[in-house]
mmCIF file of C-alpha atoms in Angstrom:
data_model
loop_
_atom_site.group_PDB
_atom_site.id
_atom_site.type_symbol
_atom_site.label_atom_id
_atom_site.label_comp_id
_atom_site.label_asym_id
_atom_site.label_seq_id
_atom_site.Cartn_x
_atom_site.Cartn_y
_atom_site.Cartn_z
ATOM 1 C CA MET I 13 -21.508 -9.906 23.217
ATOM 2 C CA PRO I 14 -20.168 -6.472 24.525
ATOM 3 C CA THR I 15 -20.577 -3.096 22.816
ATOM 4 C CA ILE I 16 -17.157 -2.993 21.948
ATOM 5 C CA ARG I 17 -16.008 0.775 21.431
ATOM 6 C CA ALA I 18 -13.311 1.430 18.980
ATOM 7 C CA ASP I 19 -11.909 4.509 20.773
ATOM 8 C CA HIS I 20 -10.578 2.119 23.214
ATOM 9 C CA PHE I 21 -8.011 0.810 20.366
ATOM 10 C CA LEU I 22 -7.796 3.889 18.308
ATOM 11 C CA PHE I 23 -4.606 5.442 19.215
ATOM 12 C CA PHE I 24 -1.388 4.637 22.291
ATOM 13 C CA THR I 25 -1.465 7.905 22.303
ATOM 14 C CA MET I 26 -3.837 10.585 22.545
ATOM 15 C CA LYS I 27 -1.632 13.942 21.711
ATOM 16 C CA ARG I 28 -3.698 15.783 18.544
ATOM 17 C CA HIS I 29 -2.038 18.104 17.025
ATOM 18 C CA GLY I 30 -3.157 21.732 14.415
ATOM 19 C CA HIS I 31 -1.917 24.401 13.329
ATOM 20 C CA LEU I 32 -1.890 21.564 9.819
ATOM 21 C CA PHE I 33 -3.831 23.821 7.876
ATOM 22 C CA GLU I 34 -0.579 26.585 7.645
ATOM 23 C CA GLN I 35 1.978 24.221 7.941
ATOM 24 C CA ALA I 36 0.713 21.965 4.420
ATOM 25 C CA PHE I 37 -0.416 25.260 2.146
ATOM 26 C CA THR I 38 3.017 27.088 2.411
ATOM 27 C CA ARG I 39 3.395 28.573 -1.203
ATOM 28 C CA GLU I 40 6.711 26.879 -0.597
ATOM 29 C CA SER I 41 5.093 23.365 0.701
ATOM 30 C CA LEU I 42 2.746 23.356 -2.499
ATOM 31 C CA TYR I 43 5.979 23.991 -3.818
ATOM 32 C CA GLN I 44 7.329 20.694 -2.760
ATOM 33 C CA ALA I 45 4.252 19.149 -2.846
ATOM 34 C CA TYR I 46 3.818 20.188 -7.155
ATOM 35 C CA LEU I 47 7.865 18.191 -7.129
ATOM 36 C CA ASP I 48 6.264 15.216 -5.034
ATOM 37 C CA ALA I 49 3.424 14.639 -7.927
ATOM 38 C CA ARG I 50 5.150 14.945 -11.134
ATOM 39 C CA ARG I 51 7.180 12.336 -9.560
ATOM 40 C CA HIS I 52 6.716 9.181 -12.999
ATOM 41 C CA LYS I 53 4.521 11.304 -14.525
ATOM 42 C CA ARG I 54 6.416 14.502 -16.245
ATOM 43 C CA ASN I 55 4.957 12.662 -20.015
ATOM 44 C CA LYS I 56 1.847 12.925 -18.796
ATOM 45 C CA ARG I 57 -0.530 15.554 -20.058
ATOM 46 C CA SER I 58 -1.762 16.974 -17.049
ATOM 47 C CA CYS I 59 1.169 17.475 -15.570
ATOM 48 C CA HIS I 60 2.088 19.291 -18.246
ATOM 49 C CA ARG I 61 -0.943 21.273 -18.716
ATOM 50 C CA PHE I 62 -0.599 22.179 -14.709
ATOM 51 C CA GLU I 63 4.417 23.098 -15.897
ATOM 52 C CA THR I 64 3.305 25.278 -18.441
ATOM 53 C CA GLN I 65 2.101 28.256 -16.044
ATOM 54 C CA LEU I 66 3.446 26.907 -12.700
ATOM 55 C CA ALA I 67 3.549 29.993 -10.861
ATOM 56 C CA LYS I 68 0.299 31.335 -11.567
ATOM 57 C CA ASN I 69 -1.046 27.250 -10.692
ATOM 58 C CA LEU I 70 1.003 27.567 -7.800
ATOM 59 C CA ASP I 71 -0.414 30.491 -6.392
ATOM 60 C CA ASP I 72 -4.141 30.304 -7.734
ATOM 61 C CA LEU I 73 -3.998 26.584 -5.024
ATOM 62 C CA TYR I 74 -1.888 29.231 -2.539
ATOM 63 C CA GLU I 75 -5.671 31.677 -3.299
ATOM 64 C CA GLU I 76 -8.011 29.325 -2.996
ATOM 65 C CA LEU I 77 -6.575 27.643 -0.108
ATOM 66 C CA ARG I 78 -6.273 30.362 1.840
ATOM 67 C CA THR I 79 -9.416 32.024 0.965
ATOM 68 C CA GLY I 80 -12.178 28.897 1.257
ATOM 69 C CA TYR I 81 -12.611 29.071 -2.431
ATOM 70 C CA TYR I 82 -11.073 25.640 -2.936
ATOM 71 C CA ARG I 83 -12.994 22.009 -3.791
ATOM 72 C CA PRO I 84 -11.238 18.897 -6.125
ATOM 73 C CA ARG I 85 -12.430 19.279 -9.893
ATOM 74 C CA PRO I 86 -14.672 15.657 -10.963
ATOM 75 C CA TYR I 87 -12.400 12.827 -11.619
ATOM 76 C CA PHE I 88 -11.762 10.991 -14.792
ATOM 77 C CA ARG I 89 -13.232 7.914 -13.831
ATOM 78 C CA PHE I 90 -12.053 3.966 -15.811
ATOM 79 C CA ASP I 91 -12.509 0.990 -15.313
ATOM 80 C CA ILE I 92 -9.583 -2.004 -14.423
ATOM 81 C CA TYR I 93 -10.046 -5.755 -14.520
ATOM 82 C CA GLU I 94 -7.320 -7.141 -12.947
ATOM 83 C CA PRO I 95 -7.988 -9.855 -10.662
ATOM 84 C CA LYS I 96 -11.765 -8.267 -11.014
ATOM 85 C CA LYS I 97 -13.713 -4.311 -12.119
ATOM 86 C CA ARG I 98 -12.673 -1.450 -10.323
ATOM 87 C CA THR I 99 -14.268 1.821 -10.963
ATOM 88 C CA ILE I 100 -10.590 3.895 -10.662
ATOM 89 C CA TYR I 101 -10.978 7.754 -9.625
ATOM 90 C CA ALA I 102 -7.992 9.537 -11.297
ATOM 91 C CA PRO I 103 -7.644 13.789 -9.664
ATOM 92 C CA ALA I 104 -6.448 16.493 -11.889
ATOM 93 C CA PHE I 105 -3.547 17.157 -11.646
ATOM 94 C CA ARG I 106 -4.164 20.180 -9.005
ATOM 95 C CA ASP I 107 -5.553 17.951 -7.158
ATOM 96 C CA CYS I 108 -2.563 15.980 -6.766
ATOM 97 C CA VAL I 109 0.079 18.673 -5.525
ATOM 98 C CA VAL I 110 -2.570 19.108 -2.622
ATOM 99 C CA GLN I 111 -3.206 15.982 -1.689
ATOM 100 C CA HIS I 112 1.085 15.471 -2.042
ATOM 101 C CA ALA I 113 0.722 18.470 0.541
ATOM 102 C CA ILE I 114 -1.479 17.269 3.356
ATOM 103 C CA TYR I 115 0.329 13.771 3.066
ATOM 104 C CA ARG I 116 3.664 15.140 3.455
ATOM 105 C CA ILE I 117 1.892 16.594 6.545
ATOM 106 C CA ILE I 118 -0.151 13.284 7.944
ATOM 107 C CA TYR I 119 1.577 10.811 7.010
ATOM 108 C CA PRO I 120 4.342 11.430 9.752
ATOM 109 C CA ILE I 121 1.620 11.737 12.435
ATOM 110 C CA PHE I 122 -0.927 8.949 11.312
ATOM 111 C CA ASP I 123 2.526 6.048 10.319
ATOM 112 C CA LYS I 124 3.765 6.071 14.192
ATOM 113 C CA THR I 125 0.167 4.278 15.540
ATOM 114 C CA PHE I 126 0.778 1.790 13.011
ATOM 115 C CA ILE I 127 0.994 -1.532 14.128
ATOM 116 C CA HIS I 128 4.306 -2.311 12.661
ATOM 117 C CA HIS I 129 3.603 -5.554 10.592
ATOM 118 C CA SER I 130 0.280 -2.869 8.725
ATOM 119 C CA TYR I 131 2.597 -3.683 4.534
ATOM 120 C CA ALA I 132 0.097 -1.641 2.616
ATOM 121 C CA CYS I 133 0.977 2.257 0.663
ATOM 122 C CA ARG I 134 4.194 2.244 3.687
ATOM 123 C CA LYS I 135 7.457 3.232 3.827
ATOM 124 C CA GLY I 136 10.076 0.444 3.733
ATOM 125 C CA LYS I 137 7.316 -1.775 3.435
ATOM 126 C CA GLY I 138 5.380 -3.148 0.739
ATOM 127 C CA THR I 139 4.063 -7.167 -0.574
ATOM 128 C CA HIS I 140 7.883 -8.354 -0.219
ATOM 129 C CA ARG I 141 8.173 -7.412 3.197
ATOM 130 C CA ALA I 142 4.671 -9.154 4.478
ATOM 131 C CA ALA I 143 4.775 -12.469 2.706
ATOM 132 C CA ASP I 144 8.550 -12.999 4.117
ATOM 133 C CA TYR I 145 6.656 -11.761 7.940
ATOM 134 C CA ALA I 146 4.123 -14.699 6.926
ATOM 135 C CA GLN I 147 6.250 -16.900 6.214
ATOM 136 C CA THR I 148 7.902 -16.513 9.637
ATOM 137 C CA ALA I 149 5.063 -16.225 11.127
ATOM 138 C CA LEU I 150 4.592 -20.105 9.636
ATOM 139 C CA ARG I 151 8.497 -20.374 10.796
ATOM 140 C CA LYS I 152 8.175 -19.886 14.267
ATOM 141 C CA THR I 153 4.669 -20.992 14.835
ATOM 142 C CA HIS I 154 4.090 -24.718 15.929
ATOM 143 C CA PRO I 155 2.887 -27.627 12.443
ATOM 144 C CA ASP I 156 -0.118 -27.762 14.331
ATOM 145 C CA THR I 157 -1.515 -24.785 15.142
ATOM 146 C CA TYR I 158 -3.782 -23.107 12.896
ATOM 147 C CA THR I 159 -3.970 -19.303 10.732
ATOM 148 C CA LEU I 160 -6.964 -17.459 10.147
ATOM 149 C CA LYS I 161 -7.043 -14.828 6.773
ATOM 150 C CA LEU I 162 -9.799 -11.961 7.571
ATOM 151 C CA ASP I 163 -10.797 -9.786 3.724
ATOM 152 C CA VAL I 164 -13.196 -7.670 4.143
ATOM 153 C CA ARG I 165 -16.304 -7.946 1.844
ATOM 154 C CA LYS I 166 -15.813 -3.720 -0.410
ATOM 155 C CA PHE I 167 -13.522 -2.545 2.083
ATOM 156 C CA PHE I 168 -13.224 0.783 -0.453
ATOM 157 C CA TYR I 169 -16.578 1.279 -1.262
ATOM 158 C CA ARG I 170 -18.184 0.447 2.265
ATOM 159 C CA ILE I 171 -16.449 2.276 4.476
ATOM 160 C CA ASP I 172 -17.821 4.953 6.422
ATOM 161 C CA ARG I 173 -16.901 8.923 6.379
ATOM 162 C CA PRO I 174 -18.191 10.267 9.372
ATOM 163 C CA VAL I 175 -16.204 7.128 10.823
ATOM 164 C CA LEU I 176 -13.260 8.158 8.584
ATOM 165 C CA LYS I 177 -13.646 11.537 9.852
ATOM 166 C CA LYS I 178 -14.065 10.953 13.695
ATOM 167 C CA LEU I 179 -10.729 8.872 13.648
ATOM 168 C CA ILE I 180 -8.526 11.542 12.025
ATOM 169 C CA GLU I 181 -10.129 14.164 14.599
ATOM 170 C CA GLN I 182 -9.061 11.672 17.185
ATOM 171 C CA LYS I 183 -5.327 13.812 16.066
ATOM 172 C CA ILE I 184 -6.177 16.415 14.629
ATOM 173 C CA LYS I 185 -7.841 19.571 16.103
ATOM 174 C CA ASP I 186 -7.643 21.528 13.235
ATOM 175 C CA ARG I 187 -11.079 21.345 11.994
ATOM 176 C CA ARG I 188 -10.378 23.810 7.994
ATOM 177 C CA PHE I 189 -7.057 21.411 7.850
ATOM 178 C CA VAL I 190 -10.291 17.714 8.094
ATOM 179 C CA GLY I 191 -12.127 20.163 6.124
ATOM 180 C CA ILE I 192 -10.016 19.720 3.487
ATOM 181 C CA MET I 193 -9.211 16.508 4.190
ATOM 182 C CA MET I 194 -12.908 15.319 3.625
ATOM 183 C CA GLN I 195 -13.359 17.518 0.233
ATOM 184 C CA PHE I 196 -11.333 13.787 -1.239
ATOM 185 C CA ALA I 197 -13.276 11.339 0.685
ATOM 186 C CA GLU I 198 -15.878 12.277 -0.866
ATOM 187 C CA TYR I 199 -16.930 11.339 -5.246
ATOM 188 C CA GLY I 200 -20.037 10.901 -5.336
ATOM 189 C CA GLU I 201 -21.715 7.996 -3.425
ATOM 190 C CA HIS I 202 -22.971 8.441 0.149
ATOM 191 C CA VAL I 203 -20.670 5.954 1.239
ATOM 192 C CA GLY I 204 -17.576 4.871 0.227
ATOM 193 C CA ILE I 205 -13.637 6.609 -0.889
ATOM 194 C CA PRO I 206 -12.340 6.782 -4.020
ATOM 195 C CA ILE I 207 -10.235 4.085 -5.451
ATOM 196 C CA GLY I 208 -7.251 6.541 -7.077
ATOM 197 C CA ASN I 209 -6.171 9.486 -4.014
ATOM 198 C CA LEU I 210 -3.360 9.472 -2.613
ATOM 199 C CA LEU I 211 -4.727 9.825 0.128
ATOM 200 C CA SER I 212 -7.901 7.057 0.103
ATOM 201 C CA GLN I 213 -4.596 4.852 0.826
ATOM 202 C CA LEU I 214 -3.412 6.763 4.220
ATOM 203 C CA TYR I 215 -7.399 6.827 4.594
ATOM 204 C CA ALA I 216 -7.798 3.076 4.182
ATOM 205 C CA LEU I 217 -4.681 1.908 7.267
ATOM 206 C CA ILE I 218 -6.431 4.630 10.031
ATOM 207 C CA TYR I 219 -9.258 2.963 9.358
ATOM 208 C CA LEU I 220 -8.438 -0.188 9.972
ATOM 209 C CA ASN I 221 -5.813 0.321 12.639
ATOM 210 C CA PRO I 222 -8.542 0.176 15.136
ATOM 211 C CA MET I 223 -9.150 -3.875 14.032
ATOM 212 C CA ASP I 224 -5.232 -3.589 14.325
ATOM 213 C CA GLN I 225 -5.234 -2.091 17.902
ATOM 214 C CA PHE I 226 -8.087 -5.162 18.958
ATOM 215 C CA ILE I 227 -6.666 -8.298 17.715
ATOM 216 C CA LYS I 228 -3.176 -7.285 19.031
ATOM 217 C CA ARG I 229 -3.843 -4.809 22.852
ATOM 218 C CA GLU I 230 -7.551 -7.337 23.174
ATOM 219 C CA LEU I 231 -6.729 -10.196 21.524
ATOM 220 C CA LYS I 232 -3.464 -10.241 22.450
ATOM 221 C CA VAL I 233 -2.636 -12.338 18.646
ATOM 222 C CA LYS I 234 1.586 -12.299 18.781
ATOM 223 C CA TRP I 235 1.506 -12.789 14.931
ATOM 224 C CA TYR I 236 -0.616 -11.095 12.446
ATOM 225 C CA VAL I 237 -0.552 -10.159 9.342
ATOM 226 C CA ARG I 238 -2.348 -7.261 7.605
ATOM 227 C CA TYR I 239 -1.904 -6.064 3.705
ATOM 228 C CA VAL I 240 -4.861 -3.319 2.903
ATOM 229 C CA ASP I 241 -7.754 -5.715 3.595
ATOM 230 C CA ASP I 242 -6.354 -8.978 3.677
ATOM 231 C CA SER I 243 -5.497 -10.296 7.211
ATOM 232 C CA VAL I 244 -3.837 -13.662 8.567
ATOM 233 C CA LEU I 245 -3.061 -14.774 12.185
ATOM 234 C CA PHE I 246 -0.990 -17.581 13.165
ATOM 235 C CA GLY I 247 -0.606 -19.809 15.751
ATOM 236 C CA LEU I 248 -3.586 -20.402 17.250
ATOM 237 C CA THR I 249 -5.820 -23.649 17.979
ATOM 238 C CA TYR I 250 -8.742 -24.359 16.206
ATOM 239 C CA GLU I 251 -11.113 -23.634 19.264
ATOM 240 C CA GLU I 252 -8.934 -19.241 19.593
ATOM 241 C CA ALA I 253 -9.706 -19.632 15.547
ATOM 242 C CA GLN I 254 -13.549 -19.890 15.597
ATOM 243 C CA ALA I 255 -13.705 -17.471 18.402
ATOM 244 C CA TYR I 256 -11.024 -14.749 17.114
ATOM 245 C CA LYS I 257 -12.897 -14.890 14.068
ATOM 246 C CA LEU I 258 -16.653 -14.358 15.619
ATOM 247 C CA ARG I 259 -15.186 -10.902 18.060
ATOM 248 C CA ILE I 260 -13.442 -9.419 14.860
ATOM 249 C CA GLU I 261 -16.810 -9.837 13.068
ATOM 250 C CA GLN I 262 -18.759 -9.217 15.593
ATOM 251 C CA PHE I 263 -15.662 -5.808 16.033
ATOM 252 C CA LEU I 264 -16.126 -4.707 12.464
ATOM 253 C CA LYS I 265 -20.204 -4.571 12.473
ATOM 254 C CA GLU I 266 -20.884 -2.627 15.546
ATOM 255 C CA THR I 267 -17.332 -0.296 15.301
ATOM 256 C CA LEU I 268 -16.438 0.502 11.393
ATOM 257 C CA HIS I 269 -19.858 -0.582 9.318
ATOM 258 C CA LEU I 270 -17.810 -3.244 7.844
ATOM 259 C CA GLU I 271 -18.671 -7.058 7.291
ATOM 260 C CA LEU I 272 -16.229 -9.688 6.717
ATOM 261 C CA SER I 273 -16.481 -11.665 2.637
ATOM 262 C CA LYS I 274 -15.061 -14.296 3.369
ATOM 263 C CA TYR I 275 -12.372 -16.505 5.686
ATOM 264 C CA SER I 276 -10.323 -19.474 6.270
ATOM 265 C CA ILE I 277 -9.690 -20.920 9.575
ATOM 266 C CA ALA I 278 -6.603 -24.482 7.918
ATOM 267 C CA ARG I 279 -3.453 -26.252 9.205
ATOM 268 C CA SER I 280 -0.516 -24.360 9.149
ATOM 269 C CA THR I 281 1.222 -26.703 7.240
ATOM 270 C CA LYS I 282 -0.927 -26.208 4.191
ATOM 271 C CA GLY I 283 0.672 -22.524 4.328
ATOM 272 C CA VAL I 284 -1.480 -19.583 3.426
ATOM 273 C CA ASN I 285 -2.526 -17.869 0.000
ATOM 274 C CA PHE I 286 -1.008 -13.936 0.525
ATOM 275 C CA VAL I 287 0.624 -10.931 -0.758
ATOM 276 C CA GLY I 288 0.304 -12.832 -3.935
ATOM 277 C CA TYR I 289 1.976 -16.024 -3.074
ATOM 278 C CA ARG I 290 1.289 -19.098 -1.848
ATOM 279 C CA THR I 291 2.630 -19.317 1.030
ATOM 280 C CA TRP I 292 4.408 -22.486 2.933
ATOM 281 C CA ARG I 293 7.344 -22.965 5.749
ATOM 282 C CA ARG I 294 10.210 -23.906 3.643
ATOM 283 C CA LYS I 295 8.781 -22.312 0.369
ATOM 284 C CA ARG I 296 7.205 -19.710 -1.681
ATOM 285 C CA PHE I 297 5.567 -19.523 -5.215
ATOM 286 C CA ILE I 298 3.779 -16.959 -6.821
ATOM 287 C CA ARG I 299 0.293 -16.989 -8.394
ATOM 288 C CA LYS I 300 -1.452 -19.613 -11.147
ATOM 289 C CA MET I 301 -2.465 -15.922 -12.609
ATOM 290 C CA ALA I 302 0.949 -14.541 -11.942
ATOM 291 C CA LEU I 303 2.619 -16.436 -14.301
ATOM 292 C CA ILE I 304 0.378 -17.180 -16.344
ATOM 293 C CA LYS I 305 0.606 -12.962 -17.240
ATOM 294 C CA THR I 306 4.148 -13.004 -17.125
ATOM 295 C CA ARG I 307 3.950 -15.767 -19.847
ATOM 296 C CA ARG I 308 1.746 -13.104 -21.275
ATOM 297 C CA SER I 309 4.671 -10.383 -21.212
ATOM 298 C CA ILE I 310 7.263 -12.811 -22.564
ATOM 299 C CA LEU I 311 4.978 -13.345 -25.546
ATOM 300 C CA ARG I 312 4.594 -10.149 -26.710
ATOM 301 C CA ASN I 313 8.619 -7.957 -25.566
ATOM 302 C CA GLN I 314 7.482 -6.857 -22.857
ATOM 303 C CA LEU I 315 10.429 -6.310 -20.892
ATOM 304 C CA GLU I 316 9.792 -3.838 -18.243
ATOM 305 C CA SER I 317 6.677 -6.266 -17.299
ATOM 306 C CA VAL I 318 9.010 -9.551 -17.046
ATOM 307 C CA ILE I 319 11.455 -7.581 -15.260
ATOM 308 C CA SER I 320 8.308 -6.195 -13.008
ATOM 309 C CA HIS I 321 7.083 -10.147 -12.728
ATOM 310 C CA ILE I 322 11.228 -11.205 -11.321
ATOM 311 C CA GLY I 323 11.779 -9.110 -9.246
ATOM 312 C CA HIS I 324 8.250 -9.943 -7.734
ATOM 313 C CA ALA I 325 9.227 -13.884 -8.141
ATOM 314 C CA ARG I 326 12.785 -13.030 -7.236
ATOM 315 C CA LYS I 327 11.784 -14.401 -3.276
ATOM 316 C CA THR I 328 9.602 -17.755 -4.471
ATOM 317 C CA CYS I 329 10.839 -21.213 -6.324
ATOM 318 C CA SER I 330 8.775 -20.027 -9.027
ATOM 319 C CA LEU I 331 12.472 -17.478 -10.024
ATOM 320 C CA GLN I 332 13.606 -19.996 -11.628
ATOM 321 C CA HIS I 333 10.225 -21.628 -14.195
ATOM 322 C CA ILE I 334 10.382 -17.602 -14.848
ATOM 323 C CA LEU I 335 13.593 -18.034 -16.148
ATOM 324 C CA ASN I 336 13.470 -21.096 -18.300
ATOM 325 C CA GLN I 337 9.854 -19.489 -20.172
ATOM 326 C CA THR I 338 11.492 -16.351 -20.957
ATOM 327 C CA GLN I 339 14.683 -17.671 -22.248
ATOM 328 C CA GLU I 340 13.021 -20.750 -24.400
ATOM 329 C CA LEU I 341 9.605 -18.610 -25.667
ATOM 330 C CA ASN I 342 12.272 -15.147 -26.207
ATOM 331 C CA HIS I 343 15.744 -15.525 -25.853
ATOM 332 C CA ALA I 344 16.465 -12.258 -27.484
ATOM 333 C CA LEU I 345 14.042 -10.437 -24.908
ATOM 334 C CA TYR I 346 15.531 -12.499 -22.265
ATOM 335 C CA ARG I 347 19.121 -11.167 -23.640
ATOM 336 C CA SER I 348 18.213 -7.472 -22.702
ATOM 337 C CA LEU I 349 17.570 -8.750 -19.254
ATOM 338 C CA PRO I 350 19.376 -7.003 -16.667
ATOM 339 C CA ALA I 351 22.746 -8.985 -16.274
ATOM 340 C CA SER I 352 21.615 -9.128 -12.320
ATOM 341 C CA LEU I 353 18.574 -10.820 -12.860
ATOM 342 C CA ARG I 354 20.029 -12.905 -15.635
ATOM 343 C CA ARG I 355 22.860 -14.502 -13.005
ATOM 344 C CA LEU I 356 20.220 -15.649 -10.966
ATOM 345 C CA HIS I 357 18.904 -18.109 -13.747
ATOM 346 C CA HIS I 358 19.691 -22.055 -11.960
ATOM 347 C CA ILE I 359 20.630 -20.657 -8.801
ATOM 348 C CA PRO I 360 19.350 -22.553 -6.062
ATOM 349 C CA HIS I 361 16.655 -21.153 -4.949
ATOM 350 C CA SER I 362 18.684 -21.489 -0.677
ATOM 351 C CA VAL I 363 21.554 -19.886 -2.612
ATOM 352 C CA ARG I 364 18.821 -16.964 -4.031
ATOM 353 C CA ALA I 365 17.381 -16.622 0.030
ATOM 354 C CA THR I 366 21.082 -17.383 2.044
ATOM 355 C CA GLY I 367 23.289 -14.921 -0.541
ATOM 356 C CA TYR I 368 25.772 -16.916 -0.020
ATOM 357 C CA ALA I 369 27.106 -18.390 -3.651
ATOM 358 C CA PRO I 370 31.063 -18.545 -3.473
ATOM 359 C CA ARG I 371 30.580 -20.016 -7.739
ATOM 360 C CA LEU I 372 28.040 -19.201 -9.950
ATOM 361 C CA ALA I 373 27.532 -19.797 -12.967
ATOM 362 C CA ARG I 374 28.525 -18.134 -16.092
ATOM 363 C CA CYS I 375 24.578 -16.120 -17.569
ATOM 364 C CA ALA I 376 23.718 -17.339 -21.474
#
């Protein structure tokens, strides 16, 4: 097969932006970035320490950035095991402020270059909308067609930083600004970017955007969705699914230095396992592990966790099972649920999906 160049599938427009350093790192921008960084973190010790000398800390950041002396502080590392082991690199709060200052400037620049159906870490997107699109795709394509599901091997840990920098420089010509951005891609390893940074989420979108463009513009796949490193192609013949898998695998290897960890080709009638849901044309369930975690939260009387699980299951056939379990295993917790959630109990899934419910049974 001929070699495929990544820059053939980068962005629809090659306009490059300059003078971003001056826009991102004014005193006013840093203060606004501090407000963004502290959201949902007011009870964190690092945030409190930063706030005790707010003016001085912001002024120190401003001077370090302007004089070129700014360097991110060492990360706080810890491991999580849901569902598999991942090492998280938590930045210092002052570095969160700088990341938010960068993010506010570059997000709108890059967001307009992404395909519409890339759903991770974007405003107005998320797992629910990704699952909705997957179900719509299954309904719109013929039942006799096939789906091709792809998963990139150790995506964040395999990102090639020189390639990432080149992709960023396709849109940003301010070298000093790009230099600051790339400091947040370093974490002591030869390859990869740290999981835990705000900017890492955006870097992941930027890095796989060429693959999205290749699938949409070169392979011309109509029904396609991606969430981080999980992607699904719909409405294919079996021969197309096999051929596209090979071509995407070649593209990832030659242009992005990535490889697939697994893939699956299945009839559309078998549905897809995607973004935490098992989805078919007419129904959707949450995964078994999510049900297990929900039960644990109910037994441990963890109200916020249970509400979160119910929200995750809201558009699925699993909702009634969760509400039944909550009522049976912990009735006091059930009574503590918001009335809007308890009103969903015993409402048929078809009614919840359409929003038409002329008569709602009163909650227990």
